[in-house]
Amino acid sequence: MSAEEFRPCFVVPNYDHGATVRRLVEALSAHGLPIYLVDDGSHAATREALTAVRRDFPLVRLHRRAENGGKGAAVMDGLRLARGDGMSHALQIDADGQHDVADVPRFLERGRARPRALIVGQPVFDASVPKARLYARSITNFWVCVETLSLAVRDTQCGFRLYPLAETCALIDRVAFPRRMDFDIAIVVRLFWEGVPVENLATRVAYPPDGVSHFSLVRDNVRISLAHTALVLGMLARLPVLLGRRFGAGRQP
């Protein structure tokens, strides 16, 4: 892929993050790239805030879902819309203010250098991170190593990642993915299975005092546990291929 064919954009899933989305969109607009803002069935106050953001920032493409379907559903809508508009890559960033927008150029630089790769944020947390989230994350990271038979993927829950859209949209059109917080894990593992190279990029993640998180420690951890069960079974079905890639010529570049 030549530099002229590298056409990145932003995909921002949003569910009731009306208080933080304007700051994020303002920062992203400085890069001059399309911003696909997906409203996942937010309540009235956030809908109004998003309407104002679309009015004030011409790079925003606002897509509204009729009802809340989950983060995964919103991200998939945004990826498909971007692909349909001719974008080659989509940098997903969450709307809650956790991610360091200063790292956007680093993600885009790596995507331009390795256009087939999935560039995944590897969180560097500060003291604001809830300890329960850290513990649950360590469990997920262990299972991802099992599911990929590899240490290539350092984190699958960071919502700051650059997708190659051709490979990603082909996969989400073919596979029934979970539609909530477990999507972030499943899409990375399955893209790895497809042979898409994965690059980890360290990035600072904070939990701002005014941030709104919709992660449920009970419901979402149950969903994630079920997703890992399905992924482990999928790994077993692909065991010869993954072992061949791990120890043979098919190893990731």
Tab-separated table of C-alpha atoms in Angstrom:
chain	number	residue	atom	x	y	z
A	1	MET	CA	0.000	0.000	0.000
A	2	SER	CA	1.486	3.336	-1.024
A	3	ALA	CA	1.342	6.499	1.054
A	4	GLU	CA	-1.378	7.804	-1.262
A	5	GLU	CA	-3.544	4.766	-0.475
A	6	PHE	CA	-3.238	5.161	3.298
A	7	ARG	CA	-6.533	6.860	4.117
A	8	PRO	CA	-7.060	6.820	7.885
A	9	CYS	CA	-9.981	8.101	9.911
A	10	PHE	CA	-11.241	7.990	13.487
A	11	VAL	CA	-14.066	5.833	14.831
A	12	VAL	CA	-15.505	6.964	18.175
A	13	PRO	CA	-18.243	4.831	19.798
A	14	ASN	CA	-20.349	6.883	22.183
A	15	TYR	CA	-22.980	6.004	24.738
A	16	ASP	CA	-23.894	8.897	27.058
A	17	HIS	CA	-20.433	10.495	26.944
A	18	GLY	CA	-21.851	13.902	26.164
A	19	ALA	CA	-19.654	15.633	28.748
A	20	THR	CA	-16.321	14.478	27.283
A	21	VAL	CA	-16.898	13.999	23.564
A	22	ARG	CA	-16.489	17.662	22.562
A	23	ARG	CA	-12.971	17.851	24.020
A	24	LEU	CA	-12.050	14.652	22.235
A	25	VAL	CA	-13.474	15.702	18.865
A	26	GLU	CA	-11.770	19.088	19.116
A	27	ALA	CA	-8.414	17.377	19.674
A	28	LEU	CA	-8.964	14.848	16.889
A	29	SER	CA	-10.042	17.545	14.422
A	30	ALA	CA	-6.528	18.976	14.507
A	31	HIS	CA	-5.417	15.989	12.408
A	32	GLY	CA	-7.752	16.835	9.528
A	33	LEU	CA	-9.176	13.311	9.250
A	34	PRO	CA	-12.827	12.177	9.082
A	35	ILE	CA	-14.323	11.374	12.482
A	36	TYR	CA	-17.035	8.701	12.524
A	37	LEU	CA	-18.951	9.391	15.713
A	38	VAL	CA	-21.357	6.537	16.462
A	39	ASP	CA	-24.142	7.292	18.927
A	40	ASP	CA	-25.137	3.961	20.444
A	41	GLY	CA	-28.655	4.931	21.504
A	42	SER	CA	-27.683	7.666	23.978
A	43	HIS	CA	-30.206	9.556	26.081
A	44	ALA	CA	-31.545	12.991	25.143
A	45	ALA	CA	-28.816	15.148	26.738
A	46	THR	CA	-26.043	13.316	24.914
A	47	ARG	CA	-27.991	13.272	21.655
A	48	GLU	CA	-28.222	17.053	21.852
A	49	ALA	CA	-24.517	17.337	22.663
A	50	LEU	CA	-23.627	15.183	19.665
A	51	THR	CA	-25.848	17.241	17.373
A	52	ALA	CA	-23.950	20.344	18.483
A	53	VAL	CA	-20.598	18.614	17.934
A	54	ARG	CA	-21.606	17.629	14.406
A	55	ARG	CA	-22.673	21.224	13.717
A	56	ASP	CA	-19.446	22.730	15.050
A	57	PHE	CA	-16.917	20.263	13.620
A	58	PRO	CA	-17.270	19.645	9.872
A	59	LEU	CA	-15.064	16.525	9.931
A	60	VAL	CA	-17.641	14.670	12.056
A	61	ARG	CA	-19.869	12.049	10.438
A	62	LEU	CA	-22.538	11.331	13.046
A	63	HIS	CA	-24.253	7.945	12.868
A	64	ARG	CA	-27.116	7.243	15.254
A	65	ARG	CA	-28.182	3.774	16.308
A	66	ALA	CA	-31.875	3.490	17.145
A	67	GLU	CA	-31.155	1.746	20.433
A	68	ASN	CA	-28.207	0.792	22.576
A	69	GLY	CA	-26.588	-2.332	21.153
A	70	GLY	CA	-23.232	-2.305	22.912
A	71	LYS	CA	-19.760	-0.979	22.244
A	72	GLY	CA	-18.962	-3.741	19.769
A	73	ALA	CA	-22.070	-3.028	17.734
A	74	ALA	CA	-21.201	0.683	17.609
A	75	VAL	CA	-17.596	0.022	16.588
A	76	MET	CA	-18.648	-2.380	13.828
A	77	ASP	CA	-21.090	0.192	12.464
A	78	GLY	CA	-18.325	2.798	12.422
A	79	LEU	CA	-15.828	0.484	10.722
A	80	ARG	CA	-18.314	-0.475	8.009
A	81	LEU	CA	-19.253	3.153	7.365
A	82	ALA	CA	-15.602	4.156	7.086
A	83	ARG	CA	-14.838	1.286	4.732
A	84	GLY	CA	-17.842	2.169	2.599
A	85	ASP	CA	-16.510	5.731	2.274
A	86	GLY	CA	-13.164	4.478	0.983
A	87	MET	CA	-11.128	4.730	4.165
A	88	SER	CA	-8.239	2.255	4.478
A	89	HIS	CA	-7.706	2.383	8.249
A	90	ALA	CA	-9.735	3.392	11.297
A	91	LEU	CA	-8.236	4.530	14.579
A	92	GLN	CA	-10.724	3.582	17.277
A	93	ILE	CA	-10.583	5.782	20.362
A	94	ASP	CA	-13.038	5.722	23.247
A	95	ALA	CA	-15.114	8.804	24.048
A	96	ASP	CA	-14.633	8.735	27.832
A	97	GLY	CA	-11.321	10.624	27.930
A	98	GLN	CA	-9.147	7.682	29.053
A	99	HIS	CA	-6.804	7.706	26.065
A	100	ASP	CA	-3.883	10.028	25.362
A	101	VAL	CA	-4.764	11.876	22.163
A	102	ALA	CA	-1.128	12.968	21.899
A	103	ASP	CA	-0.369	9.403	20.769
A	104	VAL	CA	-2.548	9.654	17.649
A	105	PRO	CA	0.450	10.499	15.405
A	106	ARG	CA	2.317	7.443	16.708
A	107	PHE	CA	-0.561	5.122	15.784
A	108	LEU	CA	-0.863	6.689	12.336
A	109	GLU	CA	2.890	6.484	11.763
A	110	ARG	CA	2.943	2.774	12.583
A	111	GLY	CA	-0.110	2.143	10.410
A	112	ARG	CA	1.512	3.882	7.464
A	113	ALA	CA	4.698	1.829	7.973
A	114	ARG	CA	2.841	-1.489	8.408
A	115	PRO	CA	-0.477	-1.082	6.577
A	116	ARG	CA	-1.559	-4.729	6.993
A	117	ALA	CA	-0.994	-4.711	10.759
A	118	LEU	CA	-3.446	-4.205	13.584
A	119	ILE	CA	-1.846	-1.617	15.872
A	120	VAL	CA	-3.129	-2.258	19.409
A	121	GLY	CA	-2.690	0.061	22.375
A	122	GLN	CA	-0.728	-1.468	25.256
A	123	PRO	CA	-1.890	0.503	28.309
A	124	VAL	CA	0.487	2.258	30.643
A	125	PHE	CA	-1.732	2.985	33.639
A	126	ASP	CA	-1.378	5.652	36.273
A	127	ALA	CA	-2.614	5.519	39.863
A	128	SER	CA	-6.215	6.234	38.809
A	129	VAL	CA	-6.810	2.727	37.464
A	130	PRO	CA	-9.231	0.629	39.580
A	131	LYS	CA	-7.391	-2.365	41.034
A	132	ALA	CA	-10.264	-4.730	40.158
A	133	ARG	CA	-9.892	-3.760	36.503
A	134	LEU	CA	-6.167	-4.513	36.609
A	135	TYR	CA	-6.788	-7.953	38.081
A	136	ALA	CA	-9.448	-8.843	35.521
A	137	ARG	CA	-7.197	-7.566	32.738
A	138	SER	CA	-4.344	-9.825	33.810
A	139	ILE	CA	-6.671	-12.834	33.598
A	140	THR	CA	-7.803	-11.840	30.100
A	141	ASN	CA	-4.196	-11.346	28.975
A	142	PHE	CA	-3.343	-14.857	30.172
A	143	TRP	CA	-6.216	-16.395	28.206
A	144	VAL	CA	-5.334	-14.417	25.093
A	145	CYS	CA	-1.852	-15.952	25.214
A	146	VAL	CA	-3.540	-19.365	25.325
A	147	GLU	CA	-5.967	-18.518	22.508
A	148	THR	CA	-3.210	-17.257	20.211
A	149	LEU	CA	-0.486	-19.680	21.398
A	150	SER	CA	1.659	-16.582	21.392
A	151	LEU	CA	2.945	-13.625	23.377
A	152	ALA	CA	2.402	-11.408	20.339
A	153	VAL	CA	-0.714	-9.711	21.753
A	154	ARG	CA	-0.018	-7.779	24.945
A	155	ASP	CA	-3.502	-6.359	25.577
A	156	THR	CA	-6.920	-6.836	23.966
A	157	GLN	CA	-9.073	-4.513	26.079
A	158	CYS	CA	-7.595	-1.137	25.253
A	159	GLY	CA	-10.070	0.709	23.037
A	160	PHE	CA	-7.276	2.661	21.331
A	161	ARG	CA	-6.254	0.704	18.220
A	162	LEU	CA	-5.754	1.146	14.482
A	163	TYR	CA	-7.648	-1.322	12.290
A	164	PRO	CA	-6.767	-2.216	8.687
A	165	LEU	CA	-10.279	-1.936	7.318
A	166	ALA	CA	-10.182	-4.372	4.394
A	167	GLU	CA	-9.244	-7.335	6.594
A	168	THR	CA	-11.333	-6.240	9.558
A	169	CYS	CA	-14.562	-5.561	7.676
A	170	ALA	CA	-14.237	-8.796	5.719
A	171	LEU	CA	-13.994	-10.630	9.047
A	172	ILE	CA	-16.885	-8.884	10.806
A	173	ASP	CA	-19.093	-9.490	7.764
A	174	ARG	CA	-18.299	-13.198	7.939
A	175	VAL	CA	-18.219	-13.925	11.686
A	176	ALA	CA	-20.895	-13.316	14.321
A	177	PHE	CA	-19.010	-11.215	16.883
A	178	PRO	CA	-20.099	-10.356	20.418
A	179	ARG	CA	-21.555	-6.876	20.469
A	180	ARG	CA	-20.562	-5.488	23.849
A	181	MET	CA	-17.290	-5.044	25.765
A	182	ASP	CA	-16.140	-8.533	24.782
A	183	PHE	CA	-15.907	-7.428	21.144
A	184	ASP	CA	-12.543	-5.731	21.729
A	185	ILE	CA	-11.040	-9.063	22.801
A	186	ALA	CA	-12.655	-11.247	20.158
A	187	ILE	CA	-11.752	-9.065	17.184
A	188	VAL	CA	-8.048	-8.948	18.076
A	189	VAL	CA	-7.801	-12.715	18.622
A	190	ARG	CA	-9.702	-13.545	15.443
A	191	LEU	CA	-7.672	-11.115	13.327
A	192	PHE	CA	-4.557	-12.795	14.706
A	193	TRP	CA	-5.991	-16.158	13.670
A	194	GLU	CA	-6.528	-14.731	10.178
A	195	GLY	CA	-2.808	-13.981	9.950
A	196	VAL	CA	-3.085	-10.221	10.413
A	197	PRO	CA	0.148	-9.004	12.073
A	198	VAL	CA	-0.347	-7.438	15.506
A	199	GLU	CA	1.846	-4.615	16.764
A	200	ASN	CA	1.628	-3.401	20.362
A	201	LEU	CA	2.054	0.303	21.010
A	202	ALA	CA	2.539	1.537	24.575
A	203	THR	CA	0.134	4.358	25.408
A	204	ARG	CA	-0.858	6.127	28.596
A	205	VAL	CA	-4.354	5.332	29.922
A	206	ALA	CA	-5.977	7.297	32.753
A	207	TYR	CA	-9.373	7.234	34.422
A	208	PRO	CA	-10.468	10.905	34.580
A	209	PRO	CA	-12.638	12.045	37.509
A	210	ASP	CA	-15.434	13.165	35.156
A	211	GLY	CA	-15.206	10.032	33.008
A	212	VAL	CA	-18.228	7.769	32.601
A	213	SER	CA	-17.529	4.050	32.308
A	214	HIS	CA	-20.241	1.607	31.255
A	215	PHE	CA	-18.163	-1.445	32.143
A	216	SER	CA	-20.082	-3.711	34.520
A	217	LEU	CA	-17.789	-5.801	36.717
A	218	VAL	CA	-20.385	-8.580	36.877
A	219	ARG	CA	-22.201	-8.600	33.528
A	220	ASP	CA	-19.233	-7.727	31.359
A	221	ASN	CA	-16.863	-10.102	33.116
A	222	VAL	CA	-19.403	-12.889	32.570
A	223	ARG	CA	-19.586	-11.951	28.880
A	224	ILE	CA	-15.803	-11.877	28.671
A	225	SER	CA	-15.559	-15.291	30.335
A	226	LEU	CA	-17.998	-16.719	27.785
A	227	ALA	CA	-16.030	-15.094	24.979
A	228	HIS	CA	-12.826	-16.702	26.229
A	229	THR	CA	-14.555	-20.088	26.328
A	230	ALA	CA	-15.544	-19.706	22.677
A	231	LEU	CA	-12.079	-18.483	21.730
A	232	VAL	CA	-10.328	-21.373	23.465
A	233	LEU	CA	-12.551	-23.812	21.561
A	234	GLY	CA	-11.736	-21.920	18.373
A	235	MET	CA	-8.032	-22.164	19.169
A	236	LEU	CA	-8.303	-25.940	19.571
A	237	ALA	CA	-9.958	-26.210	16.169
A	238	ARG	CA	-7.080	-24.185	14.656
A	239	LEU	CA	-4.333	-25.855	16.656
A	240	PRO	CA	-2.306	-27.272	13.725
A	241	VAL	CA	-2.306	-23.923	11.902
A	242	LEU	CA	-1.383	-21.930	15.000
A	243	LEU	CA	1.373	-24.362	15.950
A	244	GLY	CA	2.724	-24.197	12.420
A	245	ARG	CA	2.750	-20.420	12.565
A	246	ARG	CA	4.326	-20.444	16.013
A	247	PHE	CA	7.195	-22.766	15.156
A	248	GLY	CA	7.426	-22.625	11.379
A	249	ALA	CA	7.722	-20.290	8.463
A	250	GLY	CA	4.258	-18.841	9.092
A	251	ARG	CA	5.425	-16.951	12.154
A	252	GLN	CA	4.197	-13.349	12.320
A	253	PRO	CA	6.506	-10.771	10.733
